CSV table of C-alpha atoms and ligand atoms in Angstrom, one decimal:
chain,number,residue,atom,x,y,z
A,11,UNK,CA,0.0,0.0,0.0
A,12,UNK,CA,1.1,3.8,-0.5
A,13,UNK,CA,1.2,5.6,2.0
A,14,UNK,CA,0.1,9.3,1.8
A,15,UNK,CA,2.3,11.1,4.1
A,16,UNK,CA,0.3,14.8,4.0
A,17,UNK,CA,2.2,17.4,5.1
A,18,UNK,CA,0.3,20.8,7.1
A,19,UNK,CA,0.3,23.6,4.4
A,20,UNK,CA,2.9,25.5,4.6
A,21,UNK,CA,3.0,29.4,5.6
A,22,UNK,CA,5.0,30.0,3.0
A,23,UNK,CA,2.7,28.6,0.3
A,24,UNK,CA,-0.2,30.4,1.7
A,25,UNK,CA,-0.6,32.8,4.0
A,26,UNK,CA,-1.6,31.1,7.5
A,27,UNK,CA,-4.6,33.3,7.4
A,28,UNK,CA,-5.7,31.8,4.2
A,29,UNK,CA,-7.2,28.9,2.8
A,30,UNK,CA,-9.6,26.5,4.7
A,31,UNK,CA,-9.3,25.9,8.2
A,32,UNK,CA,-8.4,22.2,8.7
A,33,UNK,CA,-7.1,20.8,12.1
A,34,UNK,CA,-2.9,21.9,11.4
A,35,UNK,CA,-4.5,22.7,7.6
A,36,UNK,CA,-3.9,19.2,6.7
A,37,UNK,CA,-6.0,17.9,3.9
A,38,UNK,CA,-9.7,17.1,4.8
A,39,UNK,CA,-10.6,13.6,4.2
A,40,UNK,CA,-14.1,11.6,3.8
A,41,UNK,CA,-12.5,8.6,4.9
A,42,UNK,CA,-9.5,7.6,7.7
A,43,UNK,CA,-9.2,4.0,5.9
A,44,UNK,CA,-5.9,4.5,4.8
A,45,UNK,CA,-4.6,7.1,7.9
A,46,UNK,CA,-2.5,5.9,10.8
A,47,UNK,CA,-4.0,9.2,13.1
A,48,UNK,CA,-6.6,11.1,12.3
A,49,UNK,CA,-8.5,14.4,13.6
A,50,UNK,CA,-12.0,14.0,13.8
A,51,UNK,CA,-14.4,16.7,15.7
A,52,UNK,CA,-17.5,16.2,17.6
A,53,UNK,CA,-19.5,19.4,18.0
A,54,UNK,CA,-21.6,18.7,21.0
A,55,UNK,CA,-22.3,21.2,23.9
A,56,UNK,CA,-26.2,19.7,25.0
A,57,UNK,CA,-24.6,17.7,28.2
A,58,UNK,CA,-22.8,20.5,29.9
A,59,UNK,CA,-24.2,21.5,33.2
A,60,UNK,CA,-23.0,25.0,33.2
A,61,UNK,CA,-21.9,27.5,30.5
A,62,UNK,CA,-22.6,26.0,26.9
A,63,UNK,CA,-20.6,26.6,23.7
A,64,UNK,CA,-18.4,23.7,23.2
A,65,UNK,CA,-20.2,22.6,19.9
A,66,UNK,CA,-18.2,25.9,18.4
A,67,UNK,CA,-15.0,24.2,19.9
A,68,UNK,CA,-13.8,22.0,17.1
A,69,UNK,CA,-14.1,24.8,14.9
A,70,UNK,CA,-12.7,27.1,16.7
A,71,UNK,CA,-9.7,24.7,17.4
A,72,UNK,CA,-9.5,24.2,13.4
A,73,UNK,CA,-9.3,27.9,13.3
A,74,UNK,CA,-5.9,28.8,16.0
A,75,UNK,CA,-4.6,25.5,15.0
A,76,UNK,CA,-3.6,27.1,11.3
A,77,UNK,CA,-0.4,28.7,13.9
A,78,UNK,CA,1.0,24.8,14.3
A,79,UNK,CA,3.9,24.4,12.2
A,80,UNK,CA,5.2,20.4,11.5
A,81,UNK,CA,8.0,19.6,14.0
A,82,UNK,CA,8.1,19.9,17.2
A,83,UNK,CA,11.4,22.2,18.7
A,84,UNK,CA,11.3,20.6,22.1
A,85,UNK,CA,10.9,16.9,21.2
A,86,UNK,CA,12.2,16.5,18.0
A,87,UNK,CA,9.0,15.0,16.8
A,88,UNK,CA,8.2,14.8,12.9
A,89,UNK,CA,5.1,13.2,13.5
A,90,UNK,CA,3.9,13.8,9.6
A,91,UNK,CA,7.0,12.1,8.6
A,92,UNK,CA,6.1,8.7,9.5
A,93,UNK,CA,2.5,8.9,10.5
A,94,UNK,CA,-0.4,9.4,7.9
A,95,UNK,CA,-2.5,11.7,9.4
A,96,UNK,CA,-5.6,13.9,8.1
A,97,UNK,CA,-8.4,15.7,9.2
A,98,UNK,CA,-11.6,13.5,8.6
A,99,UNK,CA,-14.3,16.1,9.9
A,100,UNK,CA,-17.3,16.3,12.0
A,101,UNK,CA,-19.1,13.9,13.6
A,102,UNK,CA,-22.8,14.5,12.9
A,103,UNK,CA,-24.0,14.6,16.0
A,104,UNK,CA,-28.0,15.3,17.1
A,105,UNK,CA,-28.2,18.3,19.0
A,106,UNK,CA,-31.6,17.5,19.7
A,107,UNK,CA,-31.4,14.0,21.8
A,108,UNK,CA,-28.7,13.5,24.0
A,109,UNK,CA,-29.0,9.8,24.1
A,110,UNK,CA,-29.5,9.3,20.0
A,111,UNK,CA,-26.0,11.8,19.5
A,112,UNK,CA,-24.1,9.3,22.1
A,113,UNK,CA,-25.1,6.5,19.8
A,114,UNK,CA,-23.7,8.1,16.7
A,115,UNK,CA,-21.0,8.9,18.2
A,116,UNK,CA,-19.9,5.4,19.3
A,117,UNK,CA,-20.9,4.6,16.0
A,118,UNK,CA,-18.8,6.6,13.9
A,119,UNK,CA,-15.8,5.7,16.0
A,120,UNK,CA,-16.5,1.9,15.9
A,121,UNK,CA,-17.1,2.5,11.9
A,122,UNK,CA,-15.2,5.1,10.6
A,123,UNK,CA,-12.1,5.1,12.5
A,124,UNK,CA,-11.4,2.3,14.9
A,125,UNK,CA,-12.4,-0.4,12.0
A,126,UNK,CA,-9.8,0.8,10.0
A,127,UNK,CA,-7.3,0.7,12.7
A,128,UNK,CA,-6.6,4.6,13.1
A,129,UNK,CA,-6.0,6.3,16.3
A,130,UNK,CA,-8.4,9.2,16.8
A,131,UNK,CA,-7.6,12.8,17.9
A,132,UNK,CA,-11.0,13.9,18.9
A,133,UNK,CA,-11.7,17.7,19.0
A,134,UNK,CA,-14.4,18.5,21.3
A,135,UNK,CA,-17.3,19.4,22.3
A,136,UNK,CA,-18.3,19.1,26.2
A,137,UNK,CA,-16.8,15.8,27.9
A,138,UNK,CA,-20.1,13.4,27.5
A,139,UNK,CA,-18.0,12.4,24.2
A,140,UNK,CA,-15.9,10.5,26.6
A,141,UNK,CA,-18.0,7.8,27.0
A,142,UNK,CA,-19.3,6.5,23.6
A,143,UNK,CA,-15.7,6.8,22.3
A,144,UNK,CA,-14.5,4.8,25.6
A,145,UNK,CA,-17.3,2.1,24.7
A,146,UNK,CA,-15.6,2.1,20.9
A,147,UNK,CA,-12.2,1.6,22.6
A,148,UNK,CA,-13.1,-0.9,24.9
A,149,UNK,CA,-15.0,-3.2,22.5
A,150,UNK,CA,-11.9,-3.0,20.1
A,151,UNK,CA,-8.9,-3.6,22.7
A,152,UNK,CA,-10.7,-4.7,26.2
A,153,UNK,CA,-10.4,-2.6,29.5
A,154,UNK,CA,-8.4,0.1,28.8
A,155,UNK,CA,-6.0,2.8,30.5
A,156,UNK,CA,-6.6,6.2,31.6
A,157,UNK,CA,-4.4,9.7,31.6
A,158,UNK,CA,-7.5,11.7,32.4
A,159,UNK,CA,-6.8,15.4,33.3
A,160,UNK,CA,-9.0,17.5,34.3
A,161,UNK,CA,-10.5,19.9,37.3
A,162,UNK,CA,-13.2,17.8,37.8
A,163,UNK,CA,-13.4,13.7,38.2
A,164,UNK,CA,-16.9,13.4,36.3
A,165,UNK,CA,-18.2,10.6,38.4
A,166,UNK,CA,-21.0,11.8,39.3
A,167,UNK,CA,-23.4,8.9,39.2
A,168,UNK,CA,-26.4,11.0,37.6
A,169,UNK,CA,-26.9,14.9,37.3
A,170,UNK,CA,-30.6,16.0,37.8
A,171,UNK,CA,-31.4,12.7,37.3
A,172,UNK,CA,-29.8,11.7,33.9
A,173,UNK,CA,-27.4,9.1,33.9
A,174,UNK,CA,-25.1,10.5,30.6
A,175,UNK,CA,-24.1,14.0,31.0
A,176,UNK,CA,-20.3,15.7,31.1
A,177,UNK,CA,-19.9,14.8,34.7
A,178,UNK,CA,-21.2,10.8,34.7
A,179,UNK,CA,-18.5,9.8,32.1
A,180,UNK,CA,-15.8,8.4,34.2
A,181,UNK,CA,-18.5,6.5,36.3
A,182,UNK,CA,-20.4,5.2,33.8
A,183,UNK,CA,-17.2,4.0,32.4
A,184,UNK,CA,-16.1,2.0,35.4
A,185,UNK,CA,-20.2,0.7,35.4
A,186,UNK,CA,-19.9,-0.7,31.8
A,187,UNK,CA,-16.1,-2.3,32.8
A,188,UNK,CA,-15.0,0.1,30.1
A,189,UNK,CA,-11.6,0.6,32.1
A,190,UNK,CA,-8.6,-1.7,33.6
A,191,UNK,CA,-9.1,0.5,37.0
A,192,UNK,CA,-5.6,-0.1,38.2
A,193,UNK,CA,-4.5,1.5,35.1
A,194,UNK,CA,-6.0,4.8,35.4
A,195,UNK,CA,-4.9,7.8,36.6
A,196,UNK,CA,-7.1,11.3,37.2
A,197,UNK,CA,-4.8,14.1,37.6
A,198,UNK,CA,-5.8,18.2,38.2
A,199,UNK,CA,-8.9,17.8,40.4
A,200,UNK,CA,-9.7,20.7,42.6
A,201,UNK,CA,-12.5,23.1,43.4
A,202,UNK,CA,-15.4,22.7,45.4
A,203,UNK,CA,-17.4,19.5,45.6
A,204,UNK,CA,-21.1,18.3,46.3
A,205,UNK,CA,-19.8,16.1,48.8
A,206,UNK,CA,-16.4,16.3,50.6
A,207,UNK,CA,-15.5,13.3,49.4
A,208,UNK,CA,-16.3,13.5,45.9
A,209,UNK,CA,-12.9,12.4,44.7
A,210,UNK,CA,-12.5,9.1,46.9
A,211,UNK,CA,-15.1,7.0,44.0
A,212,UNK,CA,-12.4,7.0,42.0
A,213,UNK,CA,-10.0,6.4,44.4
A,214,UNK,CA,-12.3,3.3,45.3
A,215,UNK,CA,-12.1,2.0,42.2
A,216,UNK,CA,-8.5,1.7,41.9
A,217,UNK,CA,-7.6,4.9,39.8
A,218,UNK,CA,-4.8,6.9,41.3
A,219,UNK,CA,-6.0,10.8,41.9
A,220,UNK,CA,-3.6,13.8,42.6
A,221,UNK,CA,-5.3,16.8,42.7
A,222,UNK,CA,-4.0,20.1,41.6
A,223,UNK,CA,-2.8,21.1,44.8
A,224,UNK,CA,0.0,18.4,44.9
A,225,UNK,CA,1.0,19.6,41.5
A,226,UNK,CA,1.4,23.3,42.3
A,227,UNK,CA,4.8,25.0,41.8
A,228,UNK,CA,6.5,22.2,40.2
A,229,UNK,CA,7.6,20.1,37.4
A,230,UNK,CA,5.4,17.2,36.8
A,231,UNK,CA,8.2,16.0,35.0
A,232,UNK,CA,9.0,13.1,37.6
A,233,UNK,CA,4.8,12.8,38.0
A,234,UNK,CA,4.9,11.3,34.6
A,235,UNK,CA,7.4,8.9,34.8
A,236,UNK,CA,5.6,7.1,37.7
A,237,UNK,CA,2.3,7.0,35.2
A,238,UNK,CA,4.2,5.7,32.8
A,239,UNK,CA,4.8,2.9,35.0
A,240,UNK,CA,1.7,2.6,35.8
A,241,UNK,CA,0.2,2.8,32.5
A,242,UNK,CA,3.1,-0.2,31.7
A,243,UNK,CA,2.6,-1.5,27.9
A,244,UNK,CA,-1.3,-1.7,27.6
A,245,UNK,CA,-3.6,0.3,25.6
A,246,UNK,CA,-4.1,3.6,27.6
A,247,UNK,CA,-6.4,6.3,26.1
A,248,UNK,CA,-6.4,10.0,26.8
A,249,UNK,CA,-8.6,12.8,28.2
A,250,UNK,CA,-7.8,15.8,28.7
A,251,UNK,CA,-9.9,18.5,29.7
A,252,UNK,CA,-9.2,22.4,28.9
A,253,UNK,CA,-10.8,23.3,32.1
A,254,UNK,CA,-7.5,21.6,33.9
A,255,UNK,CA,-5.3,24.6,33.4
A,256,UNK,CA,-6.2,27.8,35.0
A,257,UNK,CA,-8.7,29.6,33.8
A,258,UNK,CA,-6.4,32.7,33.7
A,259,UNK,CA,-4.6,30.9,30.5
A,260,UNK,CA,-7.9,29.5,29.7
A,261,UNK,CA,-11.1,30.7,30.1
A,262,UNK,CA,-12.8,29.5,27.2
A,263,UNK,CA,-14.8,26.7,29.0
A,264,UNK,CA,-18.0,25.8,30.6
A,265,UNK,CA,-16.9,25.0,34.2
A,266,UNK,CA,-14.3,27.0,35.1
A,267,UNK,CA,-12.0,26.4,38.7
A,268,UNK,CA,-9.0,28.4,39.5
A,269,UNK,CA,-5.9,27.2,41.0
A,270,UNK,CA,-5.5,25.2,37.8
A,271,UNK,CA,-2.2,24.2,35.8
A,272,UNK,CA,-0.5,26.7,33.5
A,273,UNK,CA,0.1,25.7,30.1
A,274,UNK,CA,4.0,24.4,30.7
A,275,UNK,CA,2.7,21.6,33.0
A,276,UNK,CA,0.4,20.8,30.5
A,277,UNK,CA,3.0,20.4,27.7
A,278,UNK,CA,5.0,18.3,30.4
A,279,UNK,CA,2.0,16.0,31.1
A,280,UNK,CA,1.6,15.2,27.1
A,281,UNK,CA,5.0,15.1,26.7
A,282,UNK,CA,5.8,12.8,29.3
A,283,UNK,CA,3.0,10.3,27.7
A,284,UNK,CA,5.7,9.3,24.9
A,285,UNK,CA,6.3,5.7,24.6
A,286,UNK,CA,2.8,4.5,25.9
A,287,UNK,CA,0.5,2.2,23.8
A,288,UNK,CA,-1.5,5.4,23.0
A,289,UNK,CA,-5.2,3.9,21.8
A,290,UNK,CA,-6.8,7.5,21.1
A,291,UNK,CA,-7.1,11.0,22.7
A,292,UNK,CA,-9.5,13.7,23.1
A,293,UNK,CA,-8.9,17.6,23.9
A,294,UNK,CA,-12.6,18.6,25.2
A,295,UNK,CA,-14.8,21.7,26.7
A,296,UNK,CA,-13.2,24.6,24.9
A,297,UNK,CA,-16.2,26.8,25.0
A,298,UNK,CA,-15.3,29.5,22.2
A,299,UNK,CA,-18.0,32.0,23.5
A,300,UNK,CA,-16.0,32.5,26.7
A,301,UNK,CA,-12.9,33.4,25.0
A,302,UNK,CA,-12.9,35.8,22.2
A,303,UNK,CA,-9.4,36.3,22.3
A,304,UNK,CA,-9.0,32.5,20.6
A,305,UNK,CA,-5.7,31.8,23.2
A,306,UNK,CA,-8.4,28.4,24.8
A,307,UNK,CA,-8.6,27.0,21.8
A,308,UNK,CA,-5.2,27.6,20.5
A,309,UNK,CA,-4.4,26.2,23.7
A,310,UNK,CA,-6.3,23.5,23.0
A,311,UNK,CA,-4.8,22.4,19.4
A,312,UNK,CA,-1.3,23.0,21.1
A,313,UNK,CA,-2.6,20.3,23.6
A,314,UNK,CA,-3.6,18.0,20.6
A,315,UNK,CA,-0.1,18.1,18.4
A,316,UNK,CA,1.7,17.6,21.2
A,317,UNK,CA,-0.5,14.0,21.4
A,318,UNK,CA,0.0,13.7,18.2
A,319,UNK,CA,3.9,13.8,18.5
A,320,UNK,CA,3.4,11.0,21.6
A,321,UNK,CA,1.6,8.4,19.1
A,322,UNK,CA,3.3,5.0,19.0
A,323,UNK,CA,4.9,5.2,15.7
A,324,UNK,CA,6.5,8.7,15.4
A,325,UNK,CA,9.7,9.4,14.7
A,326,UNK,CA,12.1,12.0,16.2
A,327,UNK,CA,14.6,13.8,13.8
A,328,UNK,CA,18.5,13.9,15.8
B,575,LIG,MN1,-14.4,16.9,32.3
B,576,LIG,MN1,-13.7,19.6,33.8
């Protein structure tokens, strides 16, 4: 087989202003069947439980992301050297019915992407996207593994009743067996709660939780060497919430908490994923309406090439 190796557009060949606004201005495809990675967006805001706005937030993403430029200066990465890698679009999702939009959205992940063995790069849309593309995970490779960062731990059981929402993900998750517990790590958590001990569910379960106030003021370089041991060889997928940094470097979200991480620890957490079984990733809740400025979501597409660089499978120029 051939192997298309597409390459962002360059700056040079037109202006980064210009042109149509794919995720890194890669082509857009109809179909991942041939693609090693691919970005794929899922416009959905109807299960946030605060502010809305997150179905402009793959968009919007699309739109800052036109800034990325191929290789990465810290790491070395050339991910579009070795990796095949294109936009594939929108989910269609129905804005109407919750339930029917979870449905299409495991669909479309069991059928479009994960059949054709491609890792997905989800742009978001509020968190309830989690869970239909954990259920595509797990029915492909078994329990899987869990870098989930975030303010929040979203296991709630319900909320006002309704039992799939963008804080029940994680504990519908461990419900459905969709995770290997042991294997699962929630890291950022702060704020206040609706019960003081909110957090100890997941702790219950298995997952290890370090809220934000153990990862003030330092590196989280050494942090992420213990959950790569913990995450071992196994298939670990990725969640990572905008609403984990600060909301002073973003505010473009739904469910703001301060005291959150700046955007260096972030590029440390992704950083220090390289070398896991990554499975799939997904950069969610960047609520364009609460951030005019566009700094959230280009936060956010920073957040998703720097996964991108971690995928099994890319190579590093010396
Ligand atoms: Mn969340
Ligand atoms: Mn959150």
């Amino acid at each position: 087989m051939n192997k298309n190796y597409y390459q962002p557009l360059s700056g040079n060949d037109m202006p980064r202003f210009g042109g149509i606004a794919t995720m890194m201005r890669l082509p857009l495809l109809d179909s991942a069947a041939d693609l090693d990675a691919c970005f794929v967006g899922v416009p959905l805001d109807v299960g946030a439980s605060n502010r809305s706005g997150t179905r402009y937030g793959p968009r919007q993403i699309r739109t800052e992301s036109v800034l990325l430029r191929p290789y990465n200066m810290a790491t070395r990465a050339a991910p579009f050297d070795s990796l095949s890698v294109a936009d594939i679009g929108d989910v269609p999702v129905n804005t109407f019915h919750l339930p029917k939009a979870i449905d299409i959205i495991c669909a479309f992940f069991t059928e479009k992407i994960l059949a054709h063995n491609v890792i997905p790069l989800t742009l978001g849309g509020d968190h309830t996207i989690t869970i239909p593309i954990l259920r595509a995970m797990a029915e492909k490779h078994g329990p899987v593994g869990l870098v989930h960062v975030d303010a929040h731990a979203d296991v709630n059981a319900t909320m006002f009743g309704e039992p799939i929402s963008h804080g029940t993900v994680f504990y519908r998750a461990v419900e459905e067996g969709l995770l290997d517990t042991s294997r699962c790590v929630q890291m950022g958590l702060r704020g206040s709660g609706y019960a003081a001990d909110d957090f100890d569910y997941s702790r219950e379960q298995g997952m290890r939780v370090i809220q934000a106030e153990e990862l003030w003021h330092k590196s989280l370089t050494p942090l992420m060497a213990e959950i790569r041991a913990q995450m071992g060889n196994g298939p670990v997928y990725v969640s990572y919430d905008i609403d984990s940094f600060d909301p002073a470097v973003a505010p473009g979200t739904g469910t703001p908490e301060f005291g959150g991480l700046t955007s260096a620890q972030g590029l440390e957490i992704v950083r220090g994923l390289q070398g896991l079984n990554i499975i799939g990733a997904d950069l969610v809740e960047v609520s364009p309406p609460y951030d005019p400025s566009g700094n959230t979501a280009l936060l956010g597409a920073n957040i998703l090439y720097e996964l991108l660089c971690t995928l099994p499978g890319v190579q590093y120029r010396r």
